[in-house]
mmCIF file of C-alpha atoms and ligand atoms in Angstrom:
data_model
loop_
_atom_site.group_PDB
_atom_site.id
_atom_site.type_symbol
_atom_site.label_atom_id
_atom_site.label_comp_id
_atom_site.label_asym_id
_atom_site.label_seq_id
_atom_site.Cartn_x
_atom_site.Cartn_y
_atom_site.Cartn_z
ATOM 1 C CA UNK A 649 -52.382 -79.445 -16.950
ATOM 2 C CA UNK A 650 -48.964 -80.077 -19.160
ATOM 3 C CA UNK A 651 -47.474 -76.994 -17.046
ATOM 4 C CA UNK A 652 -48.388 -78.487 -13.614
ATOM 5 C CA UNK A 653 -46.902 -81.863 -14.808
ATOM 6 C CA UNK A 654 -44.075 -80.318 -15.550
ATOM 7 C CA UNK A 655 -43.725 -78.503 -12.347
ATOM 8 C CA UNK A 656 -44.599 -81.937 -10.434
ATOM 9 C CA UNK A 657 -41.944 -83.387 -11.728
ATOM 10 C CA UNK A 658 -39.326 -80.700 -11.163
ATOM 11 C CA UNK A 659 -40.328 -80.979 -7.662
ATOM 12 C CA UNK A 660 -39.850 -84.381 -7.595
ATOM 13 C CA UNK A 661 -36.455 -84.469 -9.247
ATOM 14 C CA UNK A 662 -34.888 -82.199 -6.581
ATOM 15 C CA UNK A 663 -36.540 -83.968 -4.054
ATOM 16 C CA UNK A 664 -35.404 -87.568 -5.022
ATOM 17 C CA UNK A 665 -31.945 -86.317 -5.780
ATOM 18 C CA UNK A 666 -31.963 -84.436 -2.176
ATOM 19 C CA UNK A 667 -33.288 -87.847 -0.722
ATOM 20 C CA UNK A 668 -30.442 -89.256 1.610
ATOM 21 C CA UNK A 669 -31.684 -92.293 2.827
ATOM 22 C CA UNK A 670 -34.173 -94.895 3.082
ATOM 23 C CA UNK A 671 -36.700 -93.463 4.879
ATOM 24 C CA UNK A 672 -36.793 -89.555 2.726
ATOM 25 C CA UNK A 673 -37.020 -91.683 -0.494
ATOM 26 C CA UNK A 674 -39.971 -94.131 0.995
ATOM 27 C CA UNK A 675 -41.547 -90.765 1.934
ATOM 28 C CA UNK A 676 -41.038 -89.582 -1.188
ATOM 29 C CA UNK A 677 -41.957 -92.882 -3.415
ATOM 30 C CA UNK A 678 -45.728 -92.494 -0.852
ATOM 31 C CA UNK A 679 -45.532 -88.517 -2.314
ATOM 32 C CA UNK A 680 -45.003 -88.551 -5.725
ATOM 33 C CA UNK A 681 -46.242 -92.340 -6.590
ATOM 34 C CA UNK A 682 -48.917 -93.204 -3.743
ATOM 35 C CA UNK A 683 -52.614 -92.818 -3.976
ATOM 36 C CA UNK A 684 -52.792 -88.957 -2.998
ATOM 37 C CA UNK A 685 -49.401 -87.669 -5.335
ATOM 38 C CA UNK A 686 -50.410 -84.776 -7.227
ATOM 39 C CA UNK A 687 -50.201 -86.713 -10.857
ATOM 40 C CA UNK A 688 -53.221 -89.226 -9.256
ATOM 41 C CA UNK A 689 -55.134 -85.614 -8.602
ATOM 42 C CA UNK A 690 -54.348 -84.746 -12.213
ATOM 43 C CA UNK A 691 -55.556 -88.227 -13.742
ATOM 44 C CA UNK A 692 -58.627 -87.695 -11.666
ATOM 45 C CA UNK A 693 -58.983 -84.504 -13.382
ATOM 46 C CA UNK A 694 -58.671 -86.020 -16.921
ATOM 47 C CA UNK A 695 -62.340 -86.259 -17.740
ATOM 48 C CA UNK A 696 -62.851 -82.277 -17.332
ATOM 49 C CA UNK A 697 -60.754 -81.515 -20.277
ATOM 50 C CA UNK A 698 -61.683 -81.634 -23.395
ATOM 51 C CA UNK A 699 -61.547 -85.136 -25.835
ATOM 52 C CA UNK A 700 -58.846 -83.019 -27.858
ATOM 53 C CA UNK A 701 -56.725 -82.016 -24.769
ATOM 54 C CA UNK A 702 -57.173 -85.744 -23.199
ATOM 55 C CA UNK A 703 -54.653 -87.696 -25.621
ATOM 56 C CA UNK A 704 -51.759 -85.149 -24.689
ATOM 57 C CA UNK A 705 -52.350 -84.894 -21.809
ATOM 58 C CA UNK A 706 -52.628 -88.743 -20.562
ATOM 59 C CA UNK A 707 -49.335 -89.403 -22.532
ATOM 60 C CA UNK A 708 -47.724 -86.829 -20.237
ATOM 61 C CA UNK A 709 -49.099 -88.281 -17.073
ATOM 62 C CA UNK A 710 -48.238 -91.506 -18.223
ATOM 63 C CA UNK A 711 -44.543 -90.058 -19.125
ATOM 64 C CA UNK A 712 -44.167 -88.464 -16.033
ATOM 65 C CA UNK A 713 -44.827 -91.641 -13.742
ATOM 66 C CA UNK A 714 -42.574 -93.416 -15.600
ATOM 67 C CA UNK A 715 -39.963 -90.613 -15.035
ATOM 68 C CA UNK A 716 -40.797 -90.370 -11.464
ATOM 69 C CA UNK A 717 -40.493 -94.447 -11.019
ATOM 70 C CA UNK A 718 -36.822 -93.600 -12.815
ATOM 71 C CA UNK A 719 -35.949 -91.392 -10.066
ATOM 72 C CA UNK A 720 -36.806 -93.739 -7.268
ATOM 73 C CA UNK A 721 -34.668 -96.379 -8.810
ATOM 74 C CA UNK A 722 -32.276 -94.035 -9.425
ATOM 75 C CA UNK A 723 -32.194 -92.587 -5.423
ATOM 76 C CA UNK A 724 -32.535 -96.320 -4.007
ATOM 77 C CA UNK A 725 -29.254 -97.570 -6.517
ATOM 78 C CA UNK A 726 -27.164 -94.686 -5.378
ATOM 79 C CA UNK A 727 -28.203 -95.525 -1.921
ATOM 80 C CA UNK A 728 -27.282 -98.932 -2.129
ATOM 81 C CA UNK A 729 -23.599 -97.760 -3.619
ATOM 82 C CA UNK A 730 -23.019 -95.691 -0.815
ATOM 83 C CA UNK A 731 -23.582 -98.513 1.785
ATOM 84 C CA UNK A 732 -21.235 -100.427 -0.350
ATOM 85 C CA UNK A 733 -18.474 -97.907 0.254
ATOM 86 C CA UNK A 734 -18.935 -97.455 4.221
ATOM 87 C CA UNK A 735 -20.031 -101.165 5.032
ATOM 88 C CA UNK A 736 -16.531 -102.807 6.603
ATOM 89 C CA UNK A 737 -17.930 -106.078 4.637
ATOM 90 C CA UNK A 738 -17.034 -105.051 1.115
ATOM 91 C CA UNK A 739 -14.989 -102.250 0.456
ATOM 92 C CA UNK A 740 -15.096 -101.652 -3.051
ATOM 93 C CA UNK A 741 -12.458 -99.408 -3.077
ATOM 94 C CA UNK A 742 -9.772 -101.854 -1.944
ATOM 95 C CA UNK A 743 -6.971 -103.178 -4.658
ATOM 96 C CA UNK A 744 -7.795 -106.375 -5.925
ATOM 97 C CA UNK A 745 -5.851 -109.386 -4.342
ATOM 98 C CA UNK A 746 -2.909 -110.576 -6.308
ATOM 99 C CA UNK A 747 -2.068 -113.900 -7.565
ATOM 100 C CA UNK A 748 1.109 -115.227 -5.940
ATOM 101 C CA UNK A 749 3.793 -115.711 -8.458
ATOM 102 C CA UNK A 750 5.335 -119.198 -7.735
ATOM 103 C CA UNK A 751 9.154 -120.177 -7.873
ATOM 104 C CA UNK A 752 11.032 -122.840 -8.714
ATOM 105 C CA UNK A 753 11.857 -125.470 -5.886
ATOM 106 C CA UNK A 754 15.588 -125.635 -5.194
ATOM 107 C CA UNK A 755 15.824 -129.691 -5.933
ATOM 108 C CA UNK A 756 14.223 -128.796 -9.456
ATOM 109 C CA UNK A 757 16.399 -125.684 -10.019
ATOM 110 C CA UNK A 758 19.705 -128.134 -9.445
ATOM 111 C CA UNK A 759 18.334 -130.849 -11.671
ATOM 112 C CA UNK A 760 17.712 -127.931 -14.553
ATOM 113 C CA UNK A 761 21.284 -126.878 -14.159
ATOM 114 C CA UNK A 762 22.774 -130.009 -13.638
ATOM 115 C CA UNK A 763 21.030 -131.026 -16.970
ATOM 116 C CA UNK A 764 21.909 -127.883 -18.551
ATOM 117 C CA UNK A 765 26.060 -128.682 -17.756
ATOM 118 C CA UNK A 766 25.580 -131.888 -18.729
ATOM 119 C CA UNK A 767 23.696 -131.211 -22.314
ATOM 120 C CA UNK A 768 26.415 -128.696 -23.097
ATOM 121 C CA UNK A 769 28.952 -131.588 -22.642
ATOM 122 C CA UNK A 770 27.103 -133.958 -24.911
ATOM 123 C CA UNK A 771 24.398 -135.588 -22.968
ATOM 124 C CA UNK A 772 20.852 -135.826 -23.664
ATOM 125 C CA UNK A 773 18.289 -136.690 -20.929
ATOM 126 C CA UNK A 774 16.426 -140.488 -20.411
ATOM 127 C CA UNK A 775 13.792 -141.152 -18.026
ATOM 128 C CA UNK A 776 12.602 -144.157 -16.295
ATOM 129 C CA UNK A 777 9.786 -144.757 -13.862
ATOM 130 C CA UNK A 778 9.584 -144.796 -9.807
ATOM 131 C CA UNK A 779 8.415 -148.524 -9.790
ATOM 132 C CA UNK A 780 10.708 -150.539 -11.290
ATOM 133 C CA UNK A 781 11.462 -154.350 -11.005
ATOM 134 C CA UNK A 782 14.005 -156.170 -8.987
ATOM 135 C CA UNK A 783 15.543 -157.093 -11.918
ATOM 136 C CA UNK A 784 16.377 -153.090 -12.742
ATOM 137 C CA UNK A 785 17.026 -152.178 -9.810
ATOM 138 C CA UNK A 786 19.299 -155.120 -8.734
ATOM 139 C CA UNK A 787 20.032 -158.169 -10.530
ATOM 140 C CA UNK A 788 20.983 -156.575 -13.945
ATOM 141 C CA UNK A 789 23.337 -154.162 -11.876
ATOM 142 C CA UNK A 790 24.857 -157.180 -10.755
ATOM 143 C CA UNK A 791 23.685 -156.888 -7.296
ATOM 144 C CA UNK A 792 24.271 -159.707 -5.090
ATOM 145 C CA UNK A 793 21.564 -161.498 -4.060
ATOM 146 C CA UNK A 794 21.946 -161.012 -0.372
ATOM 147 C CA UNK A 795 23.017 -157.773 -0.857
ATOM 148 C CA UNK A 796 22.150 -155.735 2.334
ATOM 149 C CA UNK A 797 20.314 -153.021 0.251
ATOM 150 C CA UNK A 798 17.609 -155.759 -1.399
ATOM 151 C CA UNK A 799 16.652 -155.851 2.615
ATOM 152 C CA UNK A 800 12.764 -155.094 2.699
ATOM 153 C CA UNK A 801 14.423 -152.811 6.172
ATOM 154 C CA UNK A 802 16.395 -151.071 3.193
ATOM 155 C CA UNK A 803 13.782 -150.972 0.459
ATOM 156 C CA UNK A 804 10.057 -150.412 -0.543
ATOM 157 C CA UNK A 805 8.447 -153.368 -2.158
ATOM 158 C CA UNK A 806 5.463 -153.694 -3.755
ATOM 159 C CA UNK A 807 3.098 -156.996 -2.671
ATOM 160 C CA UNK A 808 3.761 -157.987 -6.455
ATOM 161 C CA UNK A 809 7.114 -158.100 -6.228
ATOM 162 C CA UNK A 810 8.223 -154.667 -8.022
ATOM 163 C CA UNK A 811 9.980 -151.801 -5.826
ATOM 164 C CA UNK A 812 9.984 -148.039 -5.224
ATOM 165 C CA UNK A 813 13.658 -147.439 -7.033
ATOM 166 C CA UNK A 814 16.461 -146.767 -4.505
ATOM 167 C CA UNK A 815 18.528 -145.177 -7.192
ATOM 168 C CA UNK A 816 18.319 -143.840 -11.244
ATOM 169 C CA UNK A 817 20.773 -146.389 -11.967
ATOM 170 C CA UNK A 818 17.818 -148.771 -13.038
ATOM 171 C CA UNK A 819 17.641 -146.026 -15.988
ATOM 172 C CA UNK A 820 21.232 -147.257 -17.642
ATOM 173 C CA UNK A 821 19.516 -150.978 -18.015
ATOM 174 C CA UNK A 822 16.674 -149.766 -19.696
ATOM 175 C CA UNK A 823 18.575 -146.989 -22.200
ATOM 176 C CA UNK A 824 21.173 -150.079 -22.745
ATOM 177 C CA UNK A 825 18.491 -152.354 -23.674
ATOM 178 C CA UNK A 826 16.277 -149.965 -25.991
ATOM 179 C CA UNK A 827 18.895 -148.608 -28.072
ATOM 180 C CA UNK A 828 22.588 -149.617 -29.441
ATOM 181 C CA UNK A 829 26.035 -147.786 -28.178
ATOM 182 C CA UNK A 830 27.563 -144.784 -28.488
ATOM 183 C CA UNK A 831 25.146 -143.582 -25.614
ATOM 184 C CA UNK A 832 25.636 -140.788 -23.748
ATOM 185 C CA UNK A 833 22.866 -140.133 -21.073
ATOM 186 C CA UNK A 834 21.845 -138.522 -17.707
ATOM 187 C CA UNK A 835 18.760 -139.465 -15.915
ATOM 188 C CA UNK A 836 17.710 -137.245 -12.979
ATOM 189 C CA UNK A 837 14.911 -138.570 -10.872
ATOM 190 C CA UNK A 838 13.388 -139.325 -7.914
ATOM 191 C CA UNK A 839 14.705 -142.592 -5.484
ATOM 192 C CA UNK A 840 13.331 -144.188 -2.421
ATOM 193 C CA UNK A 841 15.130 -145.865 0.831
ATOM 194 C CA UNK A 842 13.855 -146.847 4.080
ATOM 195 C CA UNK A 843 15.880 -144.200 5.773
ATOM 196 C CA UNK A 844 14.661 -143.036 8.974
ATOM 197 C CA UNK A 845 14.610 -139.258 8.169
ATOM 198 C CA UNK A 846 17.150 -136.385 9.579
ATOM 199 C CA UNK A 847 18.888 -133.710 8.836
ATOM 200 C CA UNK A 848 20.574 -135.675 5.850
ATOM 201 C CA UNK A 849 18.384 -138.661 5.301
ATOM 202 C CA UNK A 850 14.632 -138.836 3.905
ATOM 203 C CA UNK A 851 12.774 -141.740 2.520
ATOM 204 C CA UNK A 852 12.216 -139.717 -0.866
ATOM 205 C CA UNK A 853 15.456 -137.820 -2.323
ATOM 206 C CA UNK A 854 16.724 -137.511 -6.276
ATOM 207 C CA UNK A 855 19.535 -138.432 -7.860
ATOM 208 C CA UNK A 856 20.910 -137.765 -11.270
ATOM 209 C CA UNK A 857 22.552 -140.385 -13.058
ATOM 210 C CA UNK A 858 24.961 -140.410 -16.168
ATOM 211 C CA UNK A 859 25.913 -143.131 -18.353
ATOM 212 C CA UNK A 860 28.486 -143.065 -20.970
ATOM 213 C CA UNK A 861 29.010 -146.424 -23.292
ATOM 214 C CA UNK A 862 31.268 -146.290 -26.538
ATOM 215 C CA UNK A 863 34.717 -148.497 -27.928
ATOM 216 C CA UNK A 864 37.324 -148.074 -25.166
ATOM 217 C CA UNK A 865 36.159 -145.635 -22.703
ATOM 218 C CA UNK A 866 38.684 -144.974 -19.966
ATOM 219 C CA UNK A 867 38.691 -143.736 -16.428
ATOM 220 C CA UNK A 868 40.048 -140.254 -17.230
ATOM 221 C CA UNK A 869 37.192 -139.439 -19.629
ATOM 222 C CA UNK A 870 34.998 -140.202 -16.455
ATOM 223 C CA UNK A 871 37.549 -137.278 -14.299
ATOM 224 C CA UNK A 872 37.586 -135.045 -17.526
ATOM 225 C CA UNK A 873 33.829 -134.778 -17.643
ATOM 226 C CA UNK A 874 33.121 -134.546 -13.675
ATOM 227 C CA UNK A 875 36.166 -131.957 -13.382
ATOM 228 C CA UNK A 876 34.189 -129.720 -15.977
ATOM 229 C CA UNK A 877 30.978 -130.973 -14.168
ATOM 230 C CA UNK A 878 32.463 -130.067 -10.832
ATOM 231 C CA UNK A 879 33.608 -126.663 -12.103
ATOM 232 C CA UNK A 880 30.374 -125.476 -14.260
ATOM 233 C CA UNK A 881 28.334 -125.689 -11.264
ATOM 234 C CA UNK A 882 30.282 -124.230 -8.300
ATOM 235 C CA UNK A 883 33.247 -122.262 -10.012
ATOM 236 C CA UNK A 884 36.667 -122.496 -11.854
ATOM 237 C CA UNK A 885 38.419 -122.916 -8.716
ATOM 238 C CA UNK A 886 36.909 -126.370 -7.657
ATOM 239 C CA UNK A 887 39.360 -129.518 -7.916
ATOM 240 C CA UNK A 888 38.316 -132.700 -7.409
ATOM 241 C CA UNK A 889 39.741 -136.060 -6.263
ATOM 242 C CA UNK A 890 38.795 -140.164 -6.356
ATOM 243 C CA UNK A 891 39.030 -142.605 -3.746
ATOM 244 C CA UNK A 892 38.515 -146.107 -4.528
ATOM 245 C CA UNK A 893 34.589 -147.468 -3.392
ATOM 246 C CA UNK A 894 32.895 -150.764 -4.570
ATOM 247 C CA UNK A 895 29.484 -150.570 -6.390
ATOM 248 C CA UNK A 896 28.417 -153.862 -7.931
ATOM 249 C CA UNK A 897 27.761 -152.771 -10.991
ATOM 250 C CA UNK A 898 30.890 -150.541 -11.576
ATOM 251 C CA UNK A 899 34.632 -151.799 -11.930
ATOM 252 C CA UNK A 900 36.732 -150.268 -10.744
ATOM 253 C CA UNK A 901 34.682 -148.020 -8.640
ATOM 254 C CA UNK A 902 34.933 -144.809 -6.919
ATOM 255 C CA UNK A 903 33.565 -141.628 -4.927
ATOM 256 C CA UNK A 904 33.862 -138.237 -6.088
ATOM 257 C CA UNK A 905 34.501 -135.569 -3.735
ATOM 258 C CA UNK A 906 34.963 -131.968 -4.881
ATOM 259 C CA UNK A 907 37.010 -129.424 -2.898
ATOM 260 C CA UNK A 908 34.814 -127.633 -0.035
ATOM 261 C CA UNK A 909 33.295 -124.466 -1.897
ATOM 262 C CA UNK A 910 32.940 -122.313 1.488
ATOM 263 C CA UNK A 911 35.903 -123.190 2.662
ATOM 264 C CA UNK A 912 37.892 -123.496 -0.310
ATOM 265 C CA UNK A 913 39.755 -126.731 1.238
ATOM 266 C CA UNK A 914 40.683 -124.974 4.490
ATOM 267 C CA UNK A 915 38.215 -127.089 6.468
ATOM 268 C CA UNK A 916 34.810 -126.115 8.161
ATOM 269 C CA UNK A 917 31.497 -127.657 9.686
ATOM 270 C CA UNK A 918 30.267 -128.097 5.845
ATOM 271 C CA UNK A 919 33.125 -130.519 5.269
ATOM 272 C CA UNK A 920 33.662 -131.315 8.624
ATOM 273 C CA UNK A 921 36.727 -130.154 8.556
ATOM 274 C CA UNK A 922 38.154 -132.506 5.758
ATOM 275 C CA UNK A 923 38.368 -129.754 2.852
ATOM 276 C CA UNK A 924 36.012 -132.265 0.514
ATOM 277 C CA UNK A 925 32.612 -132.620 -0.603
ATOM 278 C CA UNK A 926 31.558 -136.238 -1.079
ATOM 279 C CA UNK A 927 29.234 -135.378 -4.309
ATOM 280 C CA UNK A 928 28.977 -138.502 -6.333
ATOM 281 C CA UNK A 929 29.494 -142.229 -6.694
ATOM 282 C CA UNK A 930 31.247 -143.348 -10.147
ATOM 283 C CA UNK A 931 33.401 -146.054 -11.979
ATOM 284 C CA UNK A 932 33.452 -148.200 -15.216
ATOM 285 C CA UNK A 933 30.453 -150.071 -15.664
ATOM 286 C CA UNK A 934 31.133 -153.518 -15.000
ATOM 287 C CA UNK A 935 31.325 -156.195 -18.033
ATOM 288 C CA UNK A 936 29.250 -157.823 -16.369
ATOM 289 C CA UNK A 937 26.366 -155.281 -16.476
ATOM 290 C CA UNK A 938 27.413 -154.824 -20.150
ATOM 291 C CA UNK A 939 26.578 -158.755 -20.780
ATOM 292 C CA UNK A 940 22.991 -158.806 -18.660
ATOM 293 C CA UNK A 941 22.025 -155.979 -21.463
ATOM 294 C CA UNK A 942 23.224 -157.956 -24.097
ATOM 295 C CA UNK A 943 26.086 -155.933 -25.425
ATOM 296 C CA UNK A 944 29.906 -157.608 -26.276
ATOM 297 C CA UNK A 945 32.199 -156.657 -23.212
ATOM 298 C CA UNK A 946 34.567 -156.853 -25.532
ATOM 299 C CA UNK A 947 33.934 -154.644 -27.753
ATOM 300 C CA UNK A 948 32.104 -151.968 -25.432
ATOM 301 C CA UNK A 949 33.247 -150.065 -22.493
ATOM 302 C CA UNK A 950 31.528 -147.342 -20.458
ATOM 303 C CA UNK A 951 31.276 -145.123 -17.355
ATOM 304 C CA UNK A 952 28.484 -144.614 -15.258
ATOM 305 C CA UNK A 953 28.398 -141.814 -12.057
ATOM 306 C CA UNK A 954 25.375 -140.982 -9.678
ATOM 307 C CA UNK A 955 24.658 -137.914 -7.661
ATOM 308 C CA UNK A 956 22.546 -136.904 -5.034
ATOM 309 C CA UNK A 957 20.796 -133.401 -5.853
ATOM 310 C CA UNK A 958 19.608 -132.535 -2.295
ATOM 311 C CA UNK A 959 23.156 -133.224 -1.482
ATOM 312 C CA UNK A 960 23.940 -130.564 -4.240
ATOM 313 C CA UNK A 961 21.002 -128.006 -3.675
ATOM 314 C CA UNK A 962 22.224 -127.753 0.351
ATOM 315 C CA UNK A 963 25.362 -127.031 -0.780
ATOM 316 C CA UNK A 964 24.393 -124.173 -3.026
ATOM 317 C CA UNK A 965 22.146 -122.743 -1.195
ATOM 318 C CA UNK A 966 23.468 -123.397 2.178
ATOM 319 C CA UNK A 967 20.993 -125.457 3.477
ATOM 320 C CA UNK A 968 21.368 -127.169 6.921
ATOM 321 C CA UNK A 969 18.320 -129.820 7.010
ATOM 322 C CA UNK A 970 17.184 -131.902 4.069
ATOM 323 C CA UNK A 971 13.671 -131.855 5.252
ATOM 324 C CA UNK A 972 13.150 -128.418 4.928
ATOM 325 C CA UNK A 973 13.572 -129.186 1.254
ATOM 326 C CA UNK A 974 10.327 -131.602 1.825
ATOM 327 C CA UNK A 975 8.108 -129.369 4.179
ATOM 328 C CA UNK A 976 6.848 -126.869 1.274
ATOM 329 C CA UNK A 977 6.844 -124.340 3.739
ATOM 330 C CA UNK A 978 5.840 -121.316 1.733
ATOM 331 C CA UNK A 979 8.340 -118.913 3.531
ATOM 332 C CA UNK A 980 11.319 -120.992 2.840
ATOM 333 C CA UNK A 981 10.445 -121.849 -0.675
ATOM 334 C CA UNK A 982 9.935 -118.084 -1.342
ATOM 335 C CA UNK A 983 13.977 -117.633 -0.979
ATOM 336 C CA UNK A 984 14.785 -119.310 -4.163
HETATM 337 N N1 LIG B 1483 23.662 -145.801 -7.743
HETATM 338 C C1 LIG B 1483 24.740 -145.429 -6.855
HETATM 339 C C2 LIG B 1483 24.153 -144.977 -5.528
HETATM 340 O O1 LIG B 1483 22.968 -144.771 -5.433
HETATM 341 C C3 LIG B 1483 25.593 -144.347 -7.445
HETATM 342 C C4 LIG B 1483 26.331 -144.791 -8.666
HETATM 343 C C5 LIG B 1483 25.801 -144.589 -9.925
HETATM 344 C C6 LIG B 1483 27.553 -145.397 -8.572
HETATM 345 C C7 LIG B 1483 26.504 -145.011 -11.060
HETATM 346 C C8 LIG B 1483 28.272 -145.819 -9.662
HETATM 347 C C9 LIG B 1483 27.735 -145.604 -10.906
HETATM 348 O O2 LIG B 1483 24.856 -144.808 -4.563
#
């Protein structure tokens, strides 16, 4: 009986491995495992031996069922694998999908190398928050009150009486009043106006601001620091030039422009043909100012300057529409 157990289950190992679908192994599970298979014939056959051939044998049996129940696993798995691999629904054979590796947004790549210039000449970086008060944001930066920018048509405000920031200047009050002179800041950060949006305007933007207070402080120091500014970030060949301006919370005041970079001061569309960059607004911060924070006019003196970095970042990188900046349109933000 061991032999023709044996030879059973050679059969059936060919067979099963020979099996190439559903239907040959289902014929073979009913041949080698139903109610006729040739190892139920044997087990019928058990009580003709003899008691001392009947242990060995019945292990055997028993052995070879569970051999034969392996190999219809087995042909069913492999089966299954196969499907796998043809079926359009899962190919496991495919490369994986890859993470996209993100990049750095162009507004925060200027602020990180704006910062970087500015650190190397000295400046470390304060913070302030998005809502601020009136009293930040206007009335300590001497801001008249019927100032055309408090206008609710200018400015967010809050039903308590606080504000969206329209610029980082709000950040010099609250450096001035936390800590004592020499300070030498910038703040970069986002602002909010009621602009309607275009190509140049939107209601969101950042601006970085610096703020420089120590014992006589003087209006070259200001050009001496914007000139190396000016010349870190777009080359050794940049000049610059003031014109006079009025901020309220700067005397005297002025605007910075630097010299066209594409153009090189010939004149072209970026500069409209003028050969200058309008990049920041600047001037000596006003005694006044100096007084709301509690500090002796007298004694201290300081500069303060404030630049647009989407103005900066569409400059660099040639950009002709500030919304683009603000659409986080994957194919554009890719670039950079
Ligand atoms: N806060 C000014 C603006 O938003 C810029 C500025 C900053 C001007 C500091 C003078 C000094 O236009």
């Amino acid at each position: 009986m061991l032999k023709e157990i044996d030879e059973i289950l050679t059969r059936a190992t060919a067979s099963f491995q020979a099996a190439s679908d559903e239907a040959a192994i289902e014929a073979l599970r009913v041949e080698f495992l139903g109610r006729k298979s040739p190892l139920q014939t044997l087990a019928s056959q058990m009580r003709e031996l003899s008691p001392e051939e009947r242990p060995a044998a019945g292990k055997s049996l028993n052995s070879a069922k569970a051999r034969i129940n392996d190999l219809l696993k087995e042909a069913l798995a492999n089966l299954t694998n196969k499907n796998i691999g043809a079926n359009t629904f899962l190919d496991v054979t495919l490369p994986g999908r890859e993470p996209g590796v993100g990049t750095k947004h162009p507004v925060s790549l200027v602020i990180d190398e704006c910062v970087a210039i500015f650190r190397r000449l000295g400046f470390i970086v304060a913070e302030g928050p998005e809502i601020e008060t009136v009293r930040n944001n206007f009335d300590a930066l001497n801001t008249p009150v019927d100032h055309p920018s408090r206008d609710p048509l200018d400015t967010f405000y809050f039903s308590d009486g606080r504000l969206l920031r329209t610029q980082t200047s709000p950040v010099q009050i609250r450096v001035m009043e936390s800590s004592e002179p020499p300070i030498r800041i910038v703040a970069p950060g986002r602002c909010f106006r009621r602009d309607t949006p275009d190509a140049t305007h939107s209601m969101n933007f950042h601006q970085i601001e610096g703020l420089y207070i120590d014992e006589q402080v003087s209006l070259a120091e200001l050009k001496s620091v914007l000139l190396a500014f000016a010349r870190e970030l777009f080359g050794p060949e940049v000049s610059i030039r003031m014109r006079p301006h009025f901020f309220p919370f700067t005397e005297p005041s002025v605007e910075y422009d630097f010299s066209c970079i594409m153009c090189k001061g010939q004149g072209c569309p970026i500069c409209k043909n003028s050969g200058w960059l309008e990049i920041a607004g600047a001037g000596m911060v006003d005694p006044e100012v100096l007084a709301n924070v509690g500090y002796d006019p007298e004694k201290w003196s300081g500069y303060a300057f404030g630049m647009g970095i989407e103005r900066i970042a569409m400059i660099k990188y040639r950009i002709n529409d500030i919304r683009l900046l603000y659409e986080n349109d994957l194919r554009f933000l890719k670039q950079f």
